[in-house]
């Protein structure tokens, strides 16, 4: 019954989200055709404007409620239309091209940031009385946690790419290399992803590390930890099996939620590095009033976040059955 209630709750949230997803883009001034006209600097005849509106499927004379039900019908049938930005490419094809790059970049940075930050947090929390192991790193983690991702990305781009020329300025791979599963192509992808990956990992380390450190410090004050010390168990066994293991639950919850936010996680970083992922596609869609592409990307982000939250609810009800009785 608890799982069913949560499922219905997330279905209602999903309906509200897709309704907002329909309304918000239409509240923006102008449309895709007017964006193209603006770029032509007024040198476009009225017949061409009408042709553009017909080509993009923009019909301002259809009642909004009719457009809404048409949008719901098409969404449920997986018909997301044609992208205005990449016309005449279908939105599904644009998403299919961009999504793997975002999953690779943001997924890798989320996993690396979680693993490195958690290990550093365990060490910092265990040596909590040491200025070198806890005081100075905690201060550094707080600073890293407060630095915006775009700022780190811009600094890396300016110094390491523009000034020193050590890394490429933009794109995801060397376009002179054929897109195949060859070592040359894989190494090119890793090389081009180095700076965006570093920017994302460095700015996420602080959050994971501080969270794990605080959880561990709280767990280490429990009576069973003191009993383990009194029984003479090795410090490493107490730290990993009794301390870190029990302090990991909130971290795992945060990691599950972070996985849900992978799709829309780093719009700014992708834009700074012109990385061809979902974030960069979203930026292009917003700039060109590309409603179909915008709505589909928002829809994917909403589904990913809601699915992650639902899985966390299911996991919690399994780990602690008392949750289902609330």
Coordinates of C-alpha atoms in Angstrom, one line a residue:
X1 CA 0.0 0.0 0.0
X2 CA 2.9 2.4 0.8
X3 CA 4.5 1.8 -2.5
X4 CA 1.2 2.3 -4.3
X5 CA 0.7 5.6 -2.5
X6 CA 4.1 6.8 -3.4
X7 CA 3.6 5.7 -7.0
X8 CA 0.3 7.7 -7.3
X9 CA 2.0 10.7 -5.6
X10 CA 4.8 10.7 -8.2
X11 CA 2.3 10.3 -11.1
X12 CA 0.5 13.4 -9.9
X13 CA 3.8 15.2 -9.7
X14 CA 4.6 14.1 -13.2
X15 CA 1.3 15.4 -14.5
X16 CA 1.9 18.8 -12.8
X17 CA 5.5 18.9 -14.2
X18 CA 4.5 18.2 -17.8
X19 CA 1.7 20.7 -17.6
X20 CA 4.2 23.4 -16.5
X21 CA 6.5 22.1 -19.2
X22 CA 3.8 23.0 -21.7
X23 CA 2.9 26.4 -20.2
X24 CA 6.3 27.9 -19.4
X25 CA 7.9 27.9 -22.9
X26 CA 4.8 29.5 -24.3
X27 CA 5.1 32.4 -21.8
X28 CA 8.5 33.3 -23.4
X29 CA 8.3 36.3 -25.8
X30 CA 8.6 35.5 -29.5
X31 CA 8.8 32.1 -31.2
X32 CA 11.3 30.1 -33.3
X33 CA 10.3 31.9 -36.5
X34 CA 10.8 35.3 -34.9
X35 CA 14.2 34.2 -33.7
X36 CA 15.2 33.3 -37.3
X37 CA 13.8 36.6 -38.5
X38 CA 15.8 38.5 -35.8
X39 CA 19.0 36.8 -37.1
X40 CA 18.1 37.9 -40.6
X41 CA 18.0 41.6 -39.4
X42 CA 14.6 42.4 -40.9
X43 CA 15.6 41.4 -44.4
X44 CA 13.0 38.6 -44.6
X45 CA 9.7 39.2 -46.5
X46 CA 6.3 38.3 -44.9
X47 CA 5.9 35.3 -47.2
X48 CA 9.1 33.8 -45.9
X49 CA 7.9 34.4 -42.3
X50 CA 4.7 32.6 -43.0
X51 CA 6.6 29.7 -44.6
X52 CA 8.9 29.5 -41.6
X53 CA 5.8 29.2 -39.3
X54 CA 4.3 26.5 -41.4
X55 CA 7.6 24.6 -41.5
X56 CA 8.1 24.8 -37.8
X57 CA 4.4 23.8 -37.1
X58 CA 3.8 27.1 -35.2
X59 CA 0.1 27.8 -35.2
X60 CA -0.8 30.8 -32.9
X61 CA -4.5 30.6 -33.9
X62 CA -5.1 27.2 -32.3
X63 CA -6.7 27.5 -28.8
X64 CA -4.3 26.9 -26.0
X65 CA -6.4 24.1 -24.5
X66 CA -6.4 22.3 -27.8
X67 CA -2.7 22.6 -28.1
X68 CA -2.4 21.3 -24.5
X69 CA -4.3 18.1 -25.2
X70 CA -2.5 17.6 -28.5
X71 CA 0.8 17.9 -26.5
X72 CA -0.4 15.3 -24.0
X73 CA -1.4 12.9 -26.7
X74 CA 1.9 13.3 -28.6
X75 CA 3.9 13.0 -25.4
X76 CA 2.2 9.7 -24.4
X77 CA 2.8 8.3 -27.9
X78 CA 6.5 9.4 -27.9
X79 CA 6.0 11.9 -30.7
X80 CA 8.0 15.0 -29.7
X81 CA 8.0 16.6 -33.1
X82 CA 10.8 18.3 -35.1
X83 CA 13.5 20.4 -33.6
X84 CA 13.5 24.0 -34.7
X85 CA 17.2 24.4 -33.9
X86 CA 18.4 21.3 -35.8
X87 CA 15.6 21.5 -38.4
X88 CA 14.5 19.1 -40.0
X89 CA 16.0 16.6 -37.6
X90 CA 13.4 15.0 -35.2
X91 CA 13.7 15.8 -31.5
X92 CA 14.2 12.1 -30.7
X93 CA 17.2 12.0 -32.9
X94 CA 18.7 15.1 -31.3
X95 CA 18.2 13.5 -27.8
X96 CA 19.6 10.2 -29.0
X97 CA 22.8 12.0 -30.2
X98 CA 23.3 14.2 -27.0
X99 CA 22.2 11.9 -24.2
X100 CA 25.2 9.5 -24.3
X101 CA 27.7 12.4 -23.9
X102 CA 25.9 13.7 -20.9
X103 CA 25.5 10.3 -19.3
X104 CA 29.2 9.7 -19.8
X105 CA 30.4 13.1 -18.6
X106 CA 28.0 13.7 -15.7
X107 CA 27.8 10.0 -14.7
X108 CA 31.6 9.7 -14.5
X109 CA 32.0 12.9 -12.6
X110 CA 29.2 12.0 -10.1
X111 CA 30.7 8.5 -9.4
X112 CA 34.2 9.8 -9.1
X113 CA 33.2 12.7 -6.9
X114 CA 31.1 10.4 -4.7
X115 CA 33.9 7.8 -4.3
X116 CA 36.8 10.2 -3.7
X117 CA 34.7 12.5 -1.5
X118 CA 33.4 9.7 0.6
X119 CA 36.9 8.2 1.2
X120 CA 38.3 11.6 2.1
X121 CA 35.3 12.2 4.4
X122 CA 35.9 8.9 6.2
X123 CA 39.6 9.7 6.8
X124 CA 38.8 13.3 7.9
X125 CA 36.0 12.1 10.3
X126 CA 38.1 9.3 11.8
X127 CA 41.1 11.7 12.4
X128 CA 38.7 14.5 13.5
X129 CA 41.1 15.8 16.2
X130 CA 43.9 16.4 13.8
X131 CA 44.4 19.8 12.2
X132 CA 46.2 18.3 9.3
X133 CA 43.8 15.5 8.6
X134 CA 40.5 17.2 9.5
X135 CA 40.8 21.0 10.2
X136 CA 42.6 22.1 7.0
X137 CA 40.8 19.6 4.6
X138 CA 37.4 20.6 6.0
X139 CA 38.1 24.2 5.3
X140 CA 39.3 23.4 1.8
X141 CA 36.2 21.2 1.2
X142 CA 33.9 24.1 2.3
X143 CA 35.7 26.4 -0.1
X144 CA 35.3 23.9 -2.9
X145 CA 31.7 23.4 -2.1
X146 CA 31.0 27.1 -2.4
X147 CA 32.7 27.7 -5.7
X148 CA 30.3 27.7 -8.7
X149 CA 31.0 25.1 -11.4
X150 CA 31.0 27.7 -14.2
X151 CA 33.7 29.7 -12.5
X152 CA 36.1 26.7 -12.2
X153 CA 35.2 25.7 -15.7
X154 CA 36.0 29.2 -17.0
X155 CA 39.3 29.3 -15.1
X156 CA 40.4 25.9 -16.5
X157 CA 39.3 26.9 -20.0
X158 CA 41.2 30.2 -19.9
X159 CA 44.5 29.0 -18.3
X160 CA 44.9 25.3 -19.4
X161 CA 43.3 25.6 -22.8
X162 CA 43.6 29.2 -24.0
X163 CA 46.9 30.3 -22.4
X164 CA 48.8 27.0 -22.1
X165 CA 47.1 25.1 -24.9
X166 CA 47.3 21.8 -23.0
X167 CA 43.7 20.9 -23.7
X168 CA 41.1 21.5 -26.4
X169 CA 38.8 24.5 -26.0
X170 CA 35.6 22.9 -27.2
X171 CA 33.8 19.7 -28.4
X172 CA 33.9 16.1 -27.2
X173 CA 36.4 14.5 -29.6
X174 CA 38.8 15.2 -32.4
X175 CA 36.5 15.5 -35.5
X176 CA 39.3 14.2 -37.8
X177 CA 39.1 10.8 -36.1
X178 CA 36.3 8.4 -37.4
X179 CA 33.6 7.7 -34.8
X180 CA 34.3 4.1 -34.1
X181 CA 35.1 1.9 -31.0
X182 CA 38.9 2.3 -31.6
X183 CA 41.6 3.2 -29.0
X184 CA 42.3 6.3 -30.9
X185 CA 38.7 7.5 -30.7
X186 CA 38.4 6.5 -27.0
X187 CA 41.6 8.3 -26.0
X188 CA 40.4 11.4 -27.9
X189 CA 37.1 11.3 -26.0
X190 CA 38.9 11.0 -22.6
X191 CA 41.3 13.8 -23.6
X192 CA 38.5 16.2 -24.6
X193 CA 36.5 15.3 -21.4
X194 CA 39.4 15.9 -19.0
X195 CA 38.7 19.6 -18.2
X196 CA 34.9 19.3 -17.9
X197 CA 35.3 16.2 -15.8
X198 CA 37.9 17.9 -13.5
X199 CA 35.7 21.0 -13.1
X200 CA 32.7 18.8 -12.1
X201 CA 34.6 16.5 -9.7
X202 CA 36.5 19.3 -7.9
X203 CA 33.3 21.3 -7.2
X204 CA 31.4 18.2 -6.0
X205 CA 34.1 16.8 -3.8
X206 CA 33.4 19.2 -0.9
X207 CA 29.7 18.2 -0.6
X208 CA 30.4 14.5 -0.5
X209 CA 33.3 14.8 1.8
X210 CA 31.7 17.1 4.4
X211 CA 28.5 15.0 4.4
X212 CA 30.4 11.8 5.0
X213 CA 32.7 13.4 7.6
X214 CA 29.7 14.7 9.6
X215 CA 27.8 11.4 9.4
X216 CA 30.8 9.5 10.6
X217 CA 31.5 11.9 13.5
X218 CA 27.9 11.4 14.6
X219 CA 28.1 7.6 14.4
X220 CA 31.5 7.5 16.3
X221 CA 29.8 9.0 19.3
X222 CA 27.4 6.0 19.6
X223 CA 27.8 3.5 22.5
X224 CA 28.5 0.5 20.3
X225 CA 31.6 2.2 19.0
X226 CA 32.9 2.7 22.5
X227 CA 32.1 -0.9 23.2
X228 CA 34.1 -2.0 20.1
X229 CA 37.1 0.1 21.4
X230 CA 36.8 -1.5 24.9
X231 CA 36.8 -5.0 23.3
X232 CA 40.1 -4.1 21.7
X233 CA 39.0 -4.4 18.0
X234 CA 41.5 -3.0 15.5
X235 CA 40.9 0.7 14.6
X236 CA 40.6 -0.1 10.9
X237 CA 37.8 -2.6 11.6
X238 CA 35.9 -0.2 13.8
X239 CA 36.3 2.6 11.3
X240 CA 35.1 0.6 8.2
X241 CA 32.7 -2.0 9.7
X242 CA 31.1 -0.1 12.5
X243 CA 31.6 3.6 11.6
X244 CA 31.7 4.1 7.9
X245 CA 29.2 1.3 7.1
X246 CA 26.5 2.9 9.3
X247 CA 27.3 6.4 8.2
X248 CA 27.0 5.5 4.5
X249 CA 23.1 5.4 4.4
X250 CA 22.6 9.2 4.0
X251 CA 25.4 9.2 1.5
X252 CA 23.8 6.5 -0.6
X253 CA 20.5 8.4 -0.5
X254 CA 22.3 11.5 -1.8
X255 CA 24.0 9.5 -4.4
X256 CA 20.7 8.0 -5.6
X257 CA 19.3 11.5 -5.9
X258 CA 22.4 12.7 -7.7
X259 CA 22.0 9.9 -10.2
X260 CA 18.5 11.1 -10.9
X261 CA 19.9 14.6 -11.6
X262 CA 22.5 13.4 -14.0
X263 CA 20.6 14.3 -17.2
X264 CA 20.2 18.0 -16.3
X265 CA 23.2 18.2 -13.9
X266 CA 25.8 20.4 -15.7
X267 CA 24.2 22.7 -18.2
X268 CA 26.6 25.5 -17.5
X269 CA 29.7 23.3 -17.8
X270 CA 28.6 21.8 -21.1
X271 CA 27.9 25.3 -22.4
X272 CA 31.3 26.6 -21.3
X273 CA 33.1 23.7 -23.0
X274 CA 30.6 23.5 -25.9
X275 CA 30.3 19.9 -25.0
X276 CA 27.5 18.3 -27.2
X277 CA 25.4 16.9 -24.3
X278 CA 21.9 17.5 -23.1
X279 CA 22.8 20.7 -21.3
X280 CA 24.3 22.3 -24.5
X281 CA 21.2 21.1 -26.5
X282 CA 19.0 22.8 -23.8
X283 CA 20.9 26.0 -24.1
X284 CA 20.5 26.0 -27.9
X285 CA 16.8 25.2 -27.6
X286 CA 16.2 28.1 -25.2
X287 CA 18.2 30.5 -27.4
X288 CA 16.2 29.5 -30.5
X289 CA 12.7 29.1 -28.8
X290 CA 12.8 25.5 -29.7
X291 CA 9.7 24.4 -27.8
X292 CA 9.7 20.7 -28.8
X293 CA 13.4 20.2 -27.9
X294 CA 13.0 22.2 -24.6
X295 CA 9.9 20.3 -23.5
X296 CA 11.5 16.9 -24.3
X297 CA 14.7 17.7 -22.4
X298 CA 12.7 18.9 -19.4
X299 CA 10.5 15.8 -19.6
X300 CA 13.6 13.6 -19.5
X301 CA 15.0 15.5 -16.5
X302 CA 11.6 15.2 -14.6
X303 CA 11.3 11.5 -15.3
X304 CA 14.9 10.8 -14.2
X305 CA 14.5 12.8 -10.9
X306 CA 11.0 11.3 -10.1
X307 CA 12.3 7.8 -10.9
X308 CA 15.3 8.2 -8.6
X309 CA 13.1 9.5 -5.8
X310 CA 10.7 6.6 -6.2
X311 CA 13.5 4.1 -6.0
X312 CA 14.8 5.8 -2.9
X313 CA 11.4 5.5 -1.3
X314 CA 11.2 1.8 -2.2
X315 CA 14.8 1.2 -0.8
X316 CA 13.9 3.1 2.4
X317 CA 10.8 1.0 3.0
X318 CA 12.8 -2.1 2.5
X319 CA 15.7 -1.0 4.8
X320 CA 13.4 0.4 7.5
X321 CA 9.8 -1.1 7.4
X322 CA 8.7 1.6 9.9
X323 CA 8.7 4.1 7.1
X324 CA 5.7 2.4 5.5
X325 CA 3.7 2.8 8.7
X326 CA 4.0 6.6 8.8

